[in-house]
Coordinates of C-alpha atoms in Angstrom, one line a residue:
X208 CA 182.7 27.0 105.5
X209 CA 183.1 23.4 104.7
X210 CA 185.0 23.0 108.0
X211 CA 182.4 24.3 109.9
X212 CA 179.8 22.0 108.6
X213 CA 182.2 19.2 109.0
X214 CA 182.7 20.2 112.8
X215 CA 178.9 20.5 113.3
X216 CA 178.4 17.1 111.8
X217 CA 181.1 15.4 114.1
X218 CA 179.6 17.4 117.3
X219 CA 176.2 16.1 116.3
X220 CA 177.5 12.5 115.9
X221 CA 179.3 12.8 119.2
X222 CA 176.2 13.9 120.9
X223 CA 174.0 11.2 119.6
X224 CA 176.6 8.5 120.3
X225 CA 177.3 9.6 123.9
X226 CA 174.2 11.2 125.1
X227 CA 171.3 9.2 123.4
X228 CA 170.1 6.5 125.9
X229 CA 170.3 2.8 124.5
X230 CA 167.3 1.0 122.8
X231 CA 166.7 -2.4 124.5
X232 CA 166.1 -4.2 121.2
X233 CA 169.4 -3.2 119.6
X234 CA 170.9 -6.2 121.5
X235 CA 169.4 -7.5 124.8
X236 CA 167.4 -6.3 127.7
X237 CA 169.3 -5.2 130.7
X238 CA 168.1 -6.8 134.0
X239 CA 169.4 -4.9 136.9
X240 CA 169.6 -7.1 139.8
X241 CA 170.3 -5.5 143.2
X242 CA 170.9 -8.2 145.8
X243 CA 172.7 -9.2 149.0
X244 CA 174.6 -12.5 149.3
X245 CA 172.9 -13.4 152.7
X246 CA 169.5 -12.8 151.5
X247 CA 167.6 -16.1 150.7
X248 CA 165.0 -14.4 148.2
X249 CA 168.0 -12.8 146.3
X250 CA 169.4 -16.6 146.0
X251 CA 166.0 -17.8 144.7
X252 CA 166.0 -15.0 142.3
X253 CA 169.3 -15.5 141.3
X254 CA 168.7 -19.3 140.6
X255 CA 165.6 -18.2 138.5
X256 CA 167.6 -15.9 136.2
X257 CA 170.3 -18.6 135.9
X258 CA 167.5 -21.2 134.5
X259 CA 166.1 -18.5 132.5
X260 CA 169.5 -17.9 130.8
X261 CA 169.3 -21.5 129.7
X262 CA 165.9 -21.4 128.5
X263 CA 165.6 -21.4 124.6
X264 CA 163.0 -18.9 124.4
X265 CA 164.5 -16.2 126.5
X266 CA 168.3 -16.8 126.8
X267 CA 169.1 -14.5 123.8
X268 CA 166.6 -11.9 125.4
X269 CA 168.3 -10.6 128.2
X270 CA 171.5 -9.9 130.2
X271 CA 171.7 -9.6 134.2
X272 CA 173.6 -6.8 135.6
X273 CA 174.1 -7.8 139.0
X274 CA 174.9 -5.5 142.2
X275 CA 175.7 -6.7 145.4
X276 CA 174.5 -4.1 147.7
X277 CA 176.9 -4.7 150.7
X278 CA 179.2 -2.3 148.9
X279 CA 178.2 1.3 149.6
X280 CA 178.9 2.2 145.7
X281 CA 176.2 -0.4 144.8
X282 CA 173.9 0.3 147.6
X283 CA 173.9 3.9 146.6
X284 CA 173.3 2.9 142.9
X285 CA 170.2 0.9 143.9
X286 CA 168.8 3.9 145.5
X287 CA 169.7 6.3 142.6
X288 CA 167.9 3.4 140.3
X289 CA 164.9 3.4 142.5
X290 CA 164.5 6.9 142.6
X291 CA 164.5 7.2 138.7
X292 CA 162.0 4.3 138.7
X293 CA 159.8 6.2 141.3
X294 CA 160.4 3.7 143.8
X295 CA 162.1 3.6 147.3
X296 CA 164.5 1.0 147.7
X297 CA 164.0 -0.5 151.1
X298 CA 165.3 -3.8 150.5
X299 CA 166.6 -6.7 148.3
X300 CA 166.1 -8.1 145.8
X301 CA 165.3 -5.2 143.9
X302 CA 165.1 -5.7 140.0
X303 CA 164.4 -3.4 137.2
X304 CA 163.6 -4.5 133.8
X305 CA 162.5 -1.8 131.1
X306 CA 159.9 0.4 132.8
X307 CA 159.1 -2.1 135.4
X308 CA 160.4 -2.7 138.9
X309 CA 160.1 -5.6 141.4
X310 CA 160.6 -5.2 145.1
X311 CA 161.4 -8.5 146.6
X312 CA 161.1 -11.8 145.0
X313 CA 159.1 -15.1 145.0
X314 CA 158.3 -17.7 142.4
X315 CA 155.1 -16.1 141.8
X316 CA 156.9 -13.3 140.2
X317 CA 158.5 -15.6 137.4
X318 CA 155.8 -15.0 135.2
X319 CA 155.7 -11.0 135.5
X320 CA 159.5 -11.0 135.1
X321 CA 159.4 -13.3 131.9
X322 CA 156.7 -10.9 130.4
X323 CA 158.6 -7.7 131.4
X324 CA 161.6 -9.1 129.5
X325 CA 159.6 -10.3 126.7
X326 CA 157.7 -7.1 126.2
X327 CA 160.7 -4.7 126.7
X328 CA 162.5 -6.9 124.1
X329 CA 159.9 -6.6 121.6
X330 CA 159.2 -2.7 122.0
X331 CA 161.2 -1.1 119.4
X332 CA 160.6 2.3 121.0
X333 CA 161.8 1.3 124.2
X334 CA 164.5 3.6 125.8
X335 CA 166.2 2.3 129.1
X336 CA 165.4 4.6 131.9
X337 CA 168.6 3.7 133.6
X338 CA 171.1 3.9 130.8
X339 CA 172.6 7.1 131.6
X340 CA 172.8 6.3 135.3
X341 CA 174.6 2.9 134.4
X342 CA 176.8 4.4 131.9
X343 CA 178.0 7.0 134.5
X344 CA 178.5 4.5 137.1
X345 CA 180.5 2.2 134.7
X346 CA 182.9 4.9 133.8
X347 CA 183.1 6.3 137.5
X348 CA 181.6 9.5 136.5
X349 CA 178.8 11.3 137.9
X350 CA 179.3 14.1 135.5
X351 CA 179.8 12.2 132.3
X352 CA 176.8 13.8 130.5
X353 CA 178.1 17.5 131.3
X354 CA 181.8 16.7 130.3
X355 CA 180.4 15.5 126.9
X356 CA 178.3 18.5 126.7
X357 CA 181.1 20.8 127.2
X358 CA 183.4 19.0 124.7
X359 CA 180.6 19.2 122.1
X360 CA 180.1 22.8 122.9
X361 CA 183.9 23.4 122.4
X362 CA 183.9 21.7 119.1
X363 CA 181.1 23.6 117.8
X364 CA 182.5 27.0 118.9
X365 CA 186.1 26.3 117.8
X366 CA 184.4 25.2 114.3
X367 CA 182.4 28.3 114.1
X368 CA 185.2 30.6 114.9

């Protein structure tokens, strides 16, 4: 009986560890930045983020996850991210911060971007809507959650038997 409880505890731990999306305030806010190296608006946004990463007030609040969309894989990722956010990705730059997305960039967006970073960082209940997509992208798996679910199920069944 103790073995079953232990296996159930292990399975629950694995489920929480691998399936639960990350909370933004745990460390930093992810700024997902989809861009093209030939796009002048993207270059301006890139310069803005570089300056913001030097700003004492903001530098520890966020990290930029940069995706050059000339790669088919990154272009597809942008489309999937936009779909999750309820957008149609029609061009770059496309920026996602917390639950907000920005299509295009001009310096008039700077304050809105800063606000999105700060509010997301300060929101203790925030769950990154792109966490699962990005985890699958980084591991190269489209079926990451399914595999983890199967493994957890096997552990539970073996432990119950």
